[in-house]
Coordinates of C-alpha atoms in Angstrom, one line a residue:
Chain A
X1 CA 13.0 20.9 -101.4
X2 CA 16.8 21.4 -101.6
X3 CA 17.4 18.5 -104.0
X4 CA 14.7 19.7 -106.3
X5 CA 16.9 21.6 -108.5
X6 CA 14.3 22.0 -111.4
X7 CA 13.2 25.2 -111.1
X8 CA 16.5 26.2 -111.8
X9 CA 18.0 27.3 -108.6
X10 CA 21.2 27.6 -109.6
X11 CA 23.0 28.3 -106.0
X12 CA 21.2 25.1 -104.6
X13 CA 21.9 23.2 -107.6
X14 CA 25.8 24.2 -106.7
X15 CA 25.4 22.9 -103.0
X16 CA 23.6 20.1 -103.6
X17 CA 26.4 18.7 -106.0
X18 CA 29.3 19.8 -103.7
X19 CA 27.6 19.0 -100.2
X20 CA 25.2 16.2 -100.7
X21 CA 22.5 18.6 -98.6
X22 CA 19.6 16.5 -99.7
X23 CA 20.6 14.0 -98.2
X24 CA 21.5 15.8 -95.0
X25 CA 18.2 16.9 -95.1
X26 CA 16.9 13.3 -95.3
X27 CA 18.6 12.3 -92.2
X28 CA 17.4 15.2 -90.6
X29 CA 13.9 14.4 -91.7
X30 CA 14.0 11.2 -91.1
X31 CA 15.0 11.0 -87.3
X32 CA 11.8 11.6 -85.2
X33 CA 11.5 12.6 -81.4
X34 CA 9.0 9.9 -79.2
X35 CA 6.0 12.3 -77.3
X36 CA 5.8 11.1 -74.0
X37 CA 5.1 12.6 -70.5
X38 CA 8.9 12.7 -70.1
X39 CA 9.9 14.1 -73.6
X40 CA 11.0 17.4 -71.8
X41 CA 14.5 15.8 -70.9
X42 CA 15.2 15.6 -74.8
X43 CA 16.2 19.5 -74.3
X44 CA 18.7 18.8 -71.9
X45 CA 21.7 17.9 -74.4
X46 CA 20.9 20.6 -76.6
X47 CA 20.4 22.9 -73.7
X48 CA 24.2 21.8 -72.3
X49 CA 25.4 22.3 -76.2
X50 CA 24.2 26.3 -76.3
X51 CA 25.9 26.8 -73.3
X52 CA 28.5 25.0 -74.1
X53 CA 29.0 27.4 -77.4
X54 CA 28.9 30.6 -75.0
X55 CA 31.5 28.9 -73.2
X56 CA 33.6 29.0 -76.1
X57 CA 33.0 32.2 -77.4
X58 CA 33.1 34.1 -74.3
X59 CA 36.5 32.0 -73.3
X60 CA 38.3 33.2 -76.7
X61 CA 37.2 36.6 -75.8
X62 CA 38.7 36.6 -72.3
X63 CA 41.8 35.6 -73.6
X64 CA 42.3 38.7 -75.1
X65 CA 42.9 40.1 -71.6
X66 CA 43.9 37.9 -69.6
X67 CA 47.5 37.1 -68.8
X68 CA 48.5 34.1 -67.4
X69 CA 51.2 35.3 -65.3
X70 CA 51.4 35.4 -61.2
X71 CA 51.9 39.2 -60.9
X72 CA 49.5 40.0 -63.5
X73 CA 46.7 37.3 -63.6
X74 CA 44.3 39.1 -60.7
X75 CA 45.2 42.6 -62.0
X76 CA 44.2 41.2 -65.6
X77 CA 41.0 40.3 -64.0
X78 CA 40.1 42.9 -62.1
X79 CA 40.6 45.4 -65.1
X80 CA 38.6 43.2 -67.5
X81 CA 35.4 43.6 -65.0
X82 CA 35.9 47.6 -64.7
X83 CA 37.8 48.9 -67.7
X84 CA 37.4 46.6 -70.8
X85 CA 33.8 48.0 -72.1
X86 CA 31.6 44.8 -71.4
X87 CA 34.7 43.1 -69.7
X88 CA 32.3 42.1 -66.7
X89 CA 29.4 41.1 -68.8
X90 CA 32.0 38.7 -71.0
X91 CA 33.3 37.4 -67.7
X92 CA 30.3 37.2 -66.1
X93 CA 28.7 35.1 -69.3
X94 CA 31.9 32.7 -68.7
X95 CA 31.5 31.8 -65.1
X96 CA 27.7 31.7 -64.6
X97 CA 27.5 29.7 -67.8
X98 CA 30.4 27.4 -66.6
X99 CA 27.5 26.6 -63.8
X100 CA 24.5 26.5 -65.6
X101 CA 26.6 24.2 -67.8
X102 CA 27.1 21.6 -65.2
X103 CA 23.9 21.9 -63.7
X104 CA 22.3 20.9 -67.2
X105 CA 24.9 18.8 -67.8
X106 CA 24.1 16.8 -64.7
X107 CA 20.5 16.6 -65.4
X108 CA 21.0 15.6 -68.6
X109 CA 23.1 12.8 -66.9
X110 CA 20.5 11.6 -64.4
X111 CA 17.9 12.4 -66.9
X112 CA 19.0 9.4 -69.1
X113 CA 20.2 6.9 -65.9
X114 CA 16.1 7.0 -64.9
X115 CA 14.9 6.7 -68.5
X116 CA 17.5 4.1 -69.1
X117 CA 18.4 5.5 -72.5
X118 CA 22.4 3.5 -71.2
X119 CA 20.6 0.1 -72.8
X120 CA 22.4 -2.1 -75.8
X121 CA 23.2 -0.4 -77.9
X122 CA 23.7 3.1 -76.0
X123 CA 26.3 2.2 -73.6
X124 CA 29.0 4.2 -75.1
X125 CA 26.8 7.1 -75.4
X126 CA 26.5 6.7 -71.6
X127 CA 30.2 6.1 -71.3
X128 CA 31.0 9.0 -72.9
X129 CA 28.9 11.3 -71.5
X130 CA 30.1 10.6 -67.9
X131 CA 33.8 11.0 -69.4
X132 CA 32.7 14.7 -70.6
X133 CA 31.0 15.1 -67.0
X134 CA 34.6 14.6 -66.0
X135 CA 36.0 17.2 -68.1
X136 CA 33.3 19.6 -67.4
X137 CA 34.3 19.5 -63.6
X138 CA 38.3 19.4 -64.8
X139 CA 37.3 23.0 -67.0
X140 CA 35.3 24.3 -63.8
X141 CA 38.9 23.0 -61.4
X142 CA 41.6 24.6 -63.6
X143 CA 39.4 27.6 -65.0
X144 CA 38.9 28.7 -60.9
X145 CA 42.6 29.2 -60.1
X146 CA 43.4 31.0 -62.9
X147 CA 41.8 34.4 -61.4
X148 CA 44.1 34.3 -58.7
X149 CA 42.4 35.6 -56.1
X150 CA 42.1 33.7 -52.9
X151 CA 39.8 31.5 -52.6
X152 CA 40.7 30.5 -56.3
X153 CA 44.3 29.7 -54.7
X154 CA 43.4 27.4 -51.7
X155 CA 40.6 26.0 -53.3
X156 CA 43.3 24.5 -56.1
X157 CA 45.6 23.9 -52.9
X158 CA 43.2 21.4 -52.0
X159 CA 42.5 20.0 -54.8
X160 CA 45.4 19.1 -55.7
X161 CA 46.7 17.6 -52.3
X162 CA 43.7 15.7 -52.3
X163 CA 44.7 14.2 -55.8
X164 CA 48.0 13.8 -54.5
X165 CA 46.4 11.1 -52.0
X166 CA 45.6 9.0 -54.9
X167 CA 47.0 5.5 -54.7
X168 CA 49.6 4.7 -57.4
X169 CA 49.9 7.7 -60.0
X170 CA 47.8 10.2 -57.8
X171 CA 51.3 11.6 -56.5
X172 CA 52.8 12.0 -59.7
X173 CA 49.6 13.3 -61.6
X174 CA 49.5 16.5 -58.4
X175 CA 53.0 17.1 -58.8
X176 CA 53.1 17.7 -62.9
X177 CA 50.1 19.8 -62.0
X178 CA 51.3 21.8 -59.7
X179 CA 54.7 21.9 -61.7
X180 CA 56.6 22.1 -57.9
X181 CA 55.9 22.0 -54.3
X182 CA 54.1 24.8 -53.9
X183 CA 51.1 26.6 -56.2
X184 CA 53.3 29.3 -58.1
X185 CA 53.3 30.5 -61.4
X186 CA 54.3 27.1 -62.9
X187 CA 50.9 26.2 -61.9
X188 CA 49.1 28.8 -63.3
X189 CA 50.6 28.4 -66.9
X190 CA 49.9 24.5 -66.6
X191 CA 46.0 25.0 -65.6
X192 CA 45.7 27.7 -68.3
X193 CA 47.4 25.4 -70.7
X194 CA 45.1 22.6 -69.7
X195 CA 41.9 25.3 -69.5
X196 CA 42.6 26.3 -73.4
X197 CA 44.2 23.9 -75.2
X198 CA 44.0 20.5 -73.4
X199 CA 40.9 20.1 -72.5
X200 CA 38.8 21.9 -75.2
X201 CA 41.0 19.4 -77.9
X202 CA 39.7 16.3 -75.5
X203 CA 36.2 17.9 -75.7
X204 CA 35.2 18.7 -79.0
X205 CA 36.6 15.4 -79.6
X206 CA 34.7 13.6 -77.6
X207 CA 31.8 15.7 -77.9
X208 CA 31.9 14.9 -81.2
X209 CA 31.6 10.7 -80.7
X210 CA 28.8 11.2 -78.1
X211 CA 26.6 13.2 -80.7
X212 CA 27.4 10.4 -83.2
X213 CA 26.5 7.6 -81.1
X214 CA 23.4 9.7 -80.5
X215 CA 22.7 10.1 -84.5
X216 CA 23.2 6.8 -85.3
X217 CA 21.0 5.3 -82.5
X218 CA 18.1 8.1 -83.1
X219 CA 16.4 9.2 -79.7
X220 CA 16.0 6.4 -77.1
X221 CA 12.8 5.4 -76.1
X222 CA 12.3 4.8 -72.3
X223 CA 10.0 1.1 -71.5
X224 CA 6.7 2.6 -70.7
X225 CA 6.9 4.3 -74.2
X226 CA 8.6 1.3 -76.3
X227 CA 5.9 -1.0 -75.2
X228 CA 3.0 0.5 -76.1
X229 CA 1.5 -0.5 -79.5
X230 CA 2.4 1.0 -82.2
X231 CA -0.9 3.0 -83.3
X232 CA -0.4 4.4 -80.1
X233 CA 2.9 5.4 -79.9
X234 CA 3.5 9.1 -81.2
X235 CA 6.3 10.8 -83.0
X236 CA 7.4 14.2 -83.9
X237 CA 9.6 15.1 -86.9
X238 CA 13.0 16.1 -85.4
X239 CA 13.2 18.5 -88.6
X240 CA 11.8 21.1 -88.0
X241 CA 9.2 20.5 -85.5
X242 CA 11.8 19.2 -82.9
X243 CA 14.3 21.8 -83.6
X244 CA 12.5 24.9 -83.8
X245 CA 11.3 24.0 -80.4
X246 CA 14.7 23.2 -79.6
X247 CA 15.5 26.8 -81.1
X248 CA 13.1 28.0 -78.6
X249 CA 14.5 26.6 -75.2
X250 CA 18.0 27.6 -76.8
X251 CA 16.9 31.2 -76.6
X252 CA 15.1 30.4 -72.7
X253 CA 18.2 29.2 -71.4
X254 CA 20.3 32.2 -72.9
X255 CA 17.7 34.5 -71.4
X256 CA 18.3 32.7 -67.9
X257 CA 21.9 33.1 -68.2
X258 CA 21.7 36.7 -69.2
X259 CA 19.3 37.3 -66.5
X260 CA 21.7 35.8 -63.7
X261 CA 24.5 38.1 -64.8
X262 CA 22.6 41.4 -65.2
X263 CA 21.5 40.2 -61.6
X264 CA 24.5 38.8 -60.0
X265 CA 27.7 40.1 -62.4
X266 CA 30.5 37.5 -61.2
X267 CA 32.9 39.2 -58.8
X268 CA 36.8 38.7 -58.3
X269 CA 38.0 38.0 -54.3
X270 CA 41.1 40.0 -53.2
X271 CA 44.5 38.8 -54.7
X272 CA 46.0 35.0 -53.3
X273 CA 48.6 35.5 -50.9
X274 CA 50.6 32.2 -50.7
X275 CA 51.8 32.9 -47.0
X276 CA 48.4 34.3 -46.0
X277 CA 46.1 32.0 -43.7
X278 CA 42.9 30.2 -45.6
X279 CA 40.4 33.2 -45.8
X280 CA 37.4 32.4 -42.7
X281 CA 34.4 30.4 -44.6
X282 CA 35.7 28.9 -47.4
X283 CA 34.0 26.3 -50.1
X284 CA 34.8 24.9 -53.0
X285 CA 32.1 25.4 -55.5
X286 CA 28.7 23.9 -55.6
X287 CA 29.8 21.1 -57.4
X288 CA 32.5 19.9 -55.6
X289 CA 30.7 20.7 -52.4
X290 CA 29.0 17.0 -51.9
X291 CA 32.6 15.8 -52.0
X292 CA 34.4 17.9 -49.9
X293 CA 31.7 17.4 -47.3
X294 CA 32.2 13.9 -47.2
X295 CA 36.0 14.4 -47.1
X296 CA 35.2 16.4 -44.3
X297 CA 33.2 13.5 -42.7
X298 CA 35.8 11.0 -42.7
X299 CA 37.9 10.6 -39.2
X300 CA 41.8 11.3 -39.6
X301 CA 42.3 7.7 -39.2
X302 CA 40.2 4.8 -39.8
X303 CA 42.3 1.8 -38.9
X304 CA 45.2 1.9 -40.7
X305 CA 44.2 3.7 -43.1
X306 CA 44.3 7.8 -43.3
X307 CA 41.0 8.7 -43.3
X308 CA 41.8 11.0 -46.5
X309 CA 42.7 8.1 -48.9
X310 CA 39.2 6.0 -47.3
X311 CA 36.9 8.8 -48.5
X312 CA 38.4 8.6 -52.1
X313 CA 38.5 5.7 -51.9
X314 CA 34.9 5.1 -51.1
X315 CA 34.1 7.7 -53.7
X316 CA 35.8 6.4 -56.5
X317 CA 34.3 2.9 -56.1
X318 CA 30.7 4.6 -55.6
X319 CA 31.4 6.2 -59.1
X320 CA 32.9 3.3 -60.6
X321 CA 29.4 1.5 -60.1
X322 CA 27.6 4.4 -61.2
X323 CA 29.6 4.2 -64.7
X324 CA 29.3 0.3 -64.5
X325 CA 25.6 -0.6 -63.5
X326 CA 23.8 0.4 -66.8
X327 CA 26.3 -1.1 -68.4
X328 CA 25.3 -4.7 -66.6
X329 CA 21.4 -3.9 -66.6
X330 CA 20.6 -4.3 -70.1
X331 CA 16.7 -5.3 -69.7
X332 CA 17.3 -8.7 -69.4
X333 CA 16.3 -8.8 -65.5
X334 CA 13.6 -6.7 -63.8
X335 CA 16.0 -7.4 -60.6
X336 CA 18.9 -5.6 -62.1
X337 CA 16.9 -2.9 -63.3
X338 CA 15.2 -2.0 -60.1
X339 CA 18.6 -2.2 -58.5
X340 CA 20.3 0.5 -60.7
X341 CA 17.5 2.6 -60.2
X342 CA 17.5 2.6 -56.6
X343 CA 21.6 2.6 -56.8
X344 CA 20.8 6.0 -58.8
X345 CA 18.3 7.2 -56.4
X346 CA 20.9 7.0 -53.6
X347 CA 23.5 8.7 -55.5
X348 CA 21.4 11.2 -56.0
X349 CA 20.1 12.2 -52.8
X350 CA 23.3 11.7 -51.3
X351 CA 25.1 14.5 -53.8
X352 CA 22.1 16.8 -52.7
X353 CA 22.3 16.3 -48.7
X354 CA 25.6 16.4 -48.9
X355 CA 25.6 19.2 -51.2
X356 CA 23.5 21.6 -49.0
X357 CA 25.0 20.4 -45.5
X358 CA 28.1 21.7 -47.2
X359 CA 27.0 24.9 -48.0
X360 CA 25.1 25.6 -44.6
X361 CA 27.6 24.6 -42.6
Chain B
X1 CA 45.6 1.2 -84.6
X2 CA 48.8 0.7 -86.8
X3 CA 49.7 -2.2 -85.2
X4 CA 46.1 -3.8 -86.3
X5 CA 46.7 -2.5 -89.7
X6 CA 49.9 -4.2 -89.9
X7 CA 48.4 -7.2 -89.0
X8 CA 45.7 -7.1 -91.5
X9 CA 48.4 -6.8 -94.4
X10 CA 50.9 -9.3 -92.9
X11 CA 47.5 -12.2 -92.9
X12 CA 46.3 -10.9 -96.8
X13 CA 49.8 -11.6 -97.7
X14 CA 49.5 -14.9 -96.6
X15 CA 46.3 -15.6 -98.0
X16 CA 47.5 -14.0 -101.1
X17 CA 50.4 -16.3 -101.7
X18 CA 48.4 -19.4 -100.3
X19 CA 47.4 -21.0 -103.3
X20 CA 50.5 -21.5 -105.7
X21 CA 53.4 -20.5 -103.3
X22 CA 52.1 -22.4 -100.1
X23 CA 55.0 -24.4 -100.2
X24 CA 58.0 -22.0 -100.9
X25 CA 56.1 -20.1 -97.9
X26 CA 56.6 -23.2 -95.4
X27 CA 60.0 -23.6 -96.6
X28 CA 60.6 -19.6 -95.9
X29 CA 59.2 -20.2 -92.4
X30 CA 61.2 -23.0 -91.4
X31 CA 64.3 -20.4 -92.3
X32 CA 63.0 -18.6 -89.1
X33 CA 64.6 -20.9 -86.2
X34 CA 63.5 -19.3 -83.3
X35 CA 62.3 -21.9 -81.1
X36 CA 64.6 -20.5 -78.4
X37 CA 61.8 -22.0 -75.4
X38 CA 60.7 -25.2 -77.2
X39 CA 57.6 -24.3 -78.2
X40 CA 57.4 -25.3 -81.6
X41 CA 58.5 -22.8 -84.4
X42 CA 57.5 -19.9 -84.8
X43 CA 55.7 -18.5 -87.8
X44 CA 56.5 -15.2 -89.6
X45 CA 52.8 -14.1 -89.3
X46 CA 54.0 -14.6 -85.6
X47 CA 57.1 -12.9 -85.1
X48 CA 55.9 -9.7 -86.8
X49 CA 52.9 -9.1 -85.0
X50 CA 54.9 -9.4 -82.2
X51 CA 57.3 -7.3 -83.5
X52 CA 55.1 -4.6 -84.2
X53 CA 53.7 -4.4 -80.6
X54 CA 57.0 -4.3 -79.4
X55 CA 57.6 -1.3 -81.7
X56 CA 54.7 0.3 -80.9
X57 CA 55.3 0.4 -76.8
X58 CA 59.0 1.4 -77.4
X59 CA 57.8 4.3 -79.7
X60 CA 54.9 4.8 -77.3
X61 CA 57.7 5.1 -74.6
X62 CA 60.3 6.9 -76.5
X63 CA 57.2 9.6 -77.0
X64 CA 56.3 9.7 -73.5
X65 CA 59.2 9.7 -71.7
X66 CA 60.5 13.3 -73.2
X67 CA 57.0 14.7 -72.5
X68 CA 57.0 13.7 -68.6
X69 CA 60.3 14.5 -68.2
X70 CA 59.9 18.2 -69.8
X71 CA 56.8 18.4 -67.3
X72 CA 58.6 17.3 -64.3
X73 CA 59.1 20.0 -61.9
X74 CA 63.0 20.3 -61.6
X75 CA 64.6 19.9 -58.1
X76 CA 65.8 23.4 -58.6
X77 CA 62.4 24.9 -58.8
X78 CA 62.0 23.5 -55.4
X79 CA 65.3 25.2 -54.1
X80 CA 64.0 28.7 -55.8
X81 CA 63.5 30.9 -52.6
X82 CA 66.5 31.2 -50.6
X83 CA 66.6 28.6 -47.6
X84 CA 65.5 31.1 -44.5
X85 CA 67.4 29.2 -40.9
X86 CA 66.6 32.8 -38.9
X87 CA 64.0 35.4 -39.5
X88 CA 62.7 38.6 -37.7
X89 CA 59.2 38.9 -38.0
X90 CA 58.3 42.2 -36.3
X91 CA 58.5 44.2 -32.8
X92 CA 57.1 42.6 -30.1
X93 CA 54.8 45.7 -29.3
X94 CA 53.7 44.7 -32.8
X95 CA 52.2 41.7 -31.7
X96 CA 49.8 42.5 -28.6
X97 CA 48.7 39.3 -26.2
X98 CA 46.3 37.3 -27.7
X99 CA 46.9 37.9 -31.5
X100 CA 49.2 35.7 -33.8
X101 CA 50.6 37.0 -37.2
X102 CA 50.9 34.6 -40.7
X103 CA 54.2 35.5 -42.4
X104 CA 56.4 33.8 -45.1
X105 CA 59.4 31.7 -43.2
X106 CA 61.4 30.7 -46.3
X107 CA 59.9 28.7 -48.7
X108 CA 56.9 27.8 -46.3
X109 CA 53.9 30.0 -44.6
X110 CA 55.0 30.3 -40.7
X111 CA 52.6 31.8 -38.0
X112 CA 54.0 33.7 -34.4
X113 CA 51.3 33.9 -32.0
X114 CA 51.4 35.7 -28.4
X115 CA 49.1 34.0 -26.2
X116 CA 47.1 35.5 -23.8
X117 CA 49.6 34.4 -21.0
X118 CA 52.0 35.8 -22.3
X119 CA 54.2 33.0 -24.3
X120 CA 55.4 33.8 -27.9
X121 CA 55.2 30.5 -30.2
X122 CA 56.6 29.9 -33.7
X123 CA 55.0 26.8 -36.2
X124 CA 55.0 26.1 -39.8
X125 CA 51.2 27.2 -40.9
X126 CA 50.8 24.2 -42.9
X127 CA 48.2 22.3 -41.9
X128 CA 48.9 18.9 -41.6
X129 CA 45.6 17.3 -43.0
X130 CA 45.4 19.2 -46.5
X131 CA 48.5 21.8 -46.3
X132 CA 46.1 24.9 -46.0
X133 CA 47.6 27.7 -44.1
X134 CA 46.0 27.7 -40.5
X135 CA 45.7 31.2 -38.0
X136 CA 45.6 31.9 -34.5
X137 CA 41.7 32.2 -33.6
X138 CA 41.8 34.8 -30.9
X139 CA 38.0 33.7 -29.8
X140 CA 39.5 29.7 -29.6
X141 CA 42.7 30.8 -28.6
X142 CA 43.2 27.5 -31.1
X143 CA 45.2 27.8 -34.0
X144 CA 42.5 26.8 -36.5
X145 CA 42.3 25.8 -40.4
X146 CA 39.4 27.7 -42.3
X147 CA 39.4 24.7 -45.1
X148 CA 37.9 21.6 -43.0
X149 CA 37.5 23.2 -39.5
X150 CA 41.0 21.8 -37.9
X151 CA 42.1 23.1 -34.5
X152 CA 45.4 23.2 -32.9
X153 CA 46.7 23.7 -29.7
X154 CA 47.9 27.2 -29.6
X155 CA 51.0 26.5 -27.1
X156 CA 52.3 23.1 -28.3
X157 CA 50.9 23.1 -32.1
X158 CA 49.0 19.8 -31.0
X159 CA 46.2 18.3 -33.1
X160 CA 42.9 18.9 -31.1
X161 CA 39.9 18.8 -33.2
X162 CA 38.9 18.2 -36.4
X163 CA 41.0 16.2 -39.3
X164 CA 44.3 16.9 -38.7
X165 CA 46.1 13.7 -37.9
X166 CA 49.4 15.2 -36.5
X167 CA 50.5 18.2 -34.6
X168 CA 52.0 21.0 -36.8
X169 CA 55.5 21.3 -37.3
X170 CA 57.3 24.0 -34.6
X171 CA 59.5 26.5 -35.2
X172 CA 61.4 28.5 -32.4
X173 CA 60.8 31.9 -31.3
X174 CA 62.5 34.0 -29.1
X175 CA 62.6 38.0 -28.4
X176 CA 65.6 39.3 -29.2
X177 CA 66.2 43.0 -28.7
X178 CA 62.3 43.7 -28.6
X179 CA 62.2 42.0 -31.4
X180 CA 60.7 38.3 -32.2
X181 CA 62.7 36.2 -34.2
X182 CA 61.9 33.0 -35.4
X183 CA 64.4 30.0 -36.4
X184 CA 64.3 26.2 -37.1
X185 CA 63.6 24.2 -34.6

């Protein structure tokens, strides 16, 4: 192996001393993968992290071209998808892998709420991951204005007014957004501040906690699994059976991407007109949509209170017990445990109906 | 974190000097007479740990308060486009019965519709649920917001249907000349 540096490898033997690769390579040996019936959502991670890569590497690219400026921001665009050789198949990478991201990243979400991999001592992986949920959407928010076309504009318009109905800081936070009273080219260079600086830094960082926790605490092991005894319990080797598998899906999930753009190359809508009306028909995207829906649900006024300022209200408290119930059903009560299960259940089939009401309507 | 840190030192000096210098240590405490709300004296370790939070939220604020302010939009950036009291918009021949035009009143997006009786109306297009910019709906003869489906009354700007909770804001319009111009209300 790599430690065995008695047959004289010398460029091993340098590695070894200077990077400690054997033991590296114990780690690696050592953590093992449960087999189970629902051992498929141990790709999900990994699955978000590949995209997650072309994310970066496409995003640096587009950089190149794109100016951040109100006059020039669309035209930018426009020429990267018909003049820059593979312009349209960089851009297209970036904003159907944005998507894809999400998706996987939200199945990786409820993957691990109905496995329960949140238990003692997990719950800051959990924590954690919900927190880069949040800055997955906050990427996919700021990265849709900065095309400048104009859906991108009212899309932000709302947004932001919605986040302006916030009790407490929620006026403040808009404003320093928005950088004035109006979306202009102060908000531009804040969201593309935010799109390639901010948020990557807050990313990577925690990103790079989450995959710790996840080290440290090997893979979880749902009930049905943990219970059984141990002769019959069964374990693959993360290195290299795991991860050659994972290798595999990697190169799946790239092929679905690339497959999507060569089918569907992301387009650019005509250029935002501030004083233009809202174009006929439109939506926020697909992961917003559930949202927006219920916004749209709410009466103007319920009681006192401006119907606006109920919905988010209602929706931050529904997300607050999402974050919070696997944090208080620890395996201790059967009760508790059915209860965040069904809570979850709910959630979920409420983001879907809501999800597709809002798109067909 | 430094805060903790400081801690940590200020009780390993203590322990540190515990054994042989215990009593100089008392003595140095008792120089501290700070028992301003007659709680008993308070002890070095005390005062310094307090001291050093109290540090640490000043230079937290000191940090912060440069940052927001040099993200605060100015007052001025509001101000930027040139306050508009009067505006002509276009011809009335322009603007054929039942039809209404979006154009930029000042800072703000305005909309001049002609009805199909024949009445020429002015309002702020900002509509008043989630300030997107509504249109005359020639089908409705509504003014209506493509975001969340809100109608307005295309004569008097009122609220119909949908979420809008309040009736837009009007502007005035009158011909002048053959041509529509549109002021404050």
């Amino acid at each position: 192996m790599v430690g065995d540096t008695r047959r004289g490898n010398k460029l091993l033997g340098f590695l070894e001393e200077r990077f400690a690769l054997s033991t590296l390579l114990h780690l690696a040996e050592k953590k093992k993968v449960p087999i189970h019936r629902h051992s498929v959502w141990y790709y999900m991670g990994g699955i978000a992290a590949i995209y997650l890569a072309v994310q970066v590497v496409t995003g640096i690219l587009l950089m190149v071209y794109y100016v951040p400026e109100i006059q020039s921001a669309h035209a930018s665009i426009l020429k990267i998808n018909s003049q820059i050789d593979f312009g349209w198949f960089i851009r297209s990478l970036h904003s159907w892998g944005a998507n894809l991201m999400i998706a996987v990243v939200v199945l990786h979400l409820f993957s691990t709420y109905f496995m329960k991999a949140y238990r003692r001592p997990r719950e800051f992986t959990w924590l954690s991951g919900l927190l880069l949920l949040v800055l997955c959407m906050a990427f996919g928010f700021t990265g849709y204005l900065l095309p400048w076309d104009d859906v991108s504009f009212f899309a932000t318009k709302i947004g932001l007014d919605v986040a302006a109905k916030t009790p407490v800081l929620g006026g403040v936070i808009a404003d320093l957004l928005r950088g004035g009273e109006a979306i202009s080219q102060a908000t531009i260079s804040r969201f593309f501040v935010i799109h390639v600086a901010v948020l990557p830094i807050c990313l990577l960082g925690l990103l790079g906690g989450h995959l710790l926790f996840v080290q440290m605490h090997g893979m979880s092991e749902p009930d049905a699994f943990k219970n059984l005894p141990a002769p019959k319990k069964t374990y693959e080797k993360f290195f290299p059976n795991f991860f050659f598998k994972d290798i595999l899906v990697w190169i799946l999930a790239l092929n679905v991407l690339f497959v999507l753009v060569m089918l569907a190359p992301w387009g650019i809508g005509p250029e935002a007109d501030p004083f233009g009306a809202a174009p006929i028909g439109i939506k926020p995207e697909w992961y917003f949509l559930s949202m927006f829906q219920f916004l749209k649900l709410v009466p103007p006024m319920i009681g006192p209170i401006e119907g606006e300022l109920f919905g988010i209200l209602l929706m931050g408290i529904a997300a607050l017990a999402f974050a919070v119930l696997p944090l208080l059903d620890q395996g201790q009560s059967k009760s508790i445990s059915k209860l965040a299960t069904a809570y979850g259940v709910i959630i979920a089939i409420a983001a879907i109906a809501l999800s597709v009401w809002g798109a067909l309507s | 974190m430094e805060d903790n840190s400081a801690t940590k030192i200020e009780e390993e000096d203590k322990s540190s000097q515990k054994p042989e210098a215990s009593e100089s240590h008392a003595e140095a405490d008792s120089h501290w007479d700070l028992d301003i709300l007659g709680e008993g004296q308070v002890g070095r370790g005390t005062l310094m740990r307090t001291a050093m939070g109290g540090i640490a939220l000043l230079w937290g604020g000191m940090t912060l308060y440069p940052i927001y302010s040099y993200l605060k939009p100015k007052a001025s950036d509001k101000d930027e486009q040139t306050k508009v009291t009067s505006l002509e918009v276009c011809k009335v021949d322009e603007l054929p019965k039942g039809s209404g035009r979006n154009f930029r009143f000042g800072s703000t997006p305005a909309l001049v519709i002609h009805t199909p009786d024949g009445e020429i109306h002015a309002f702020k297009a900002i509509c008043t649920h989630l300030g997107c910019t509504v249109q005359y709906r020639n089908d409705k003869d509504a003014i209506w917001c493509a975001c969340h489906g809100g109608q307005y009354d295309s004569h008097s700007g009122k609220n119909v249907a949908g979420p809008p909770p309040k009736p837009l804001a009007p502007l005035k319009a009158e011909v002048v000349n053959g041509k529509i111009v549109v002021s404050q209300a």
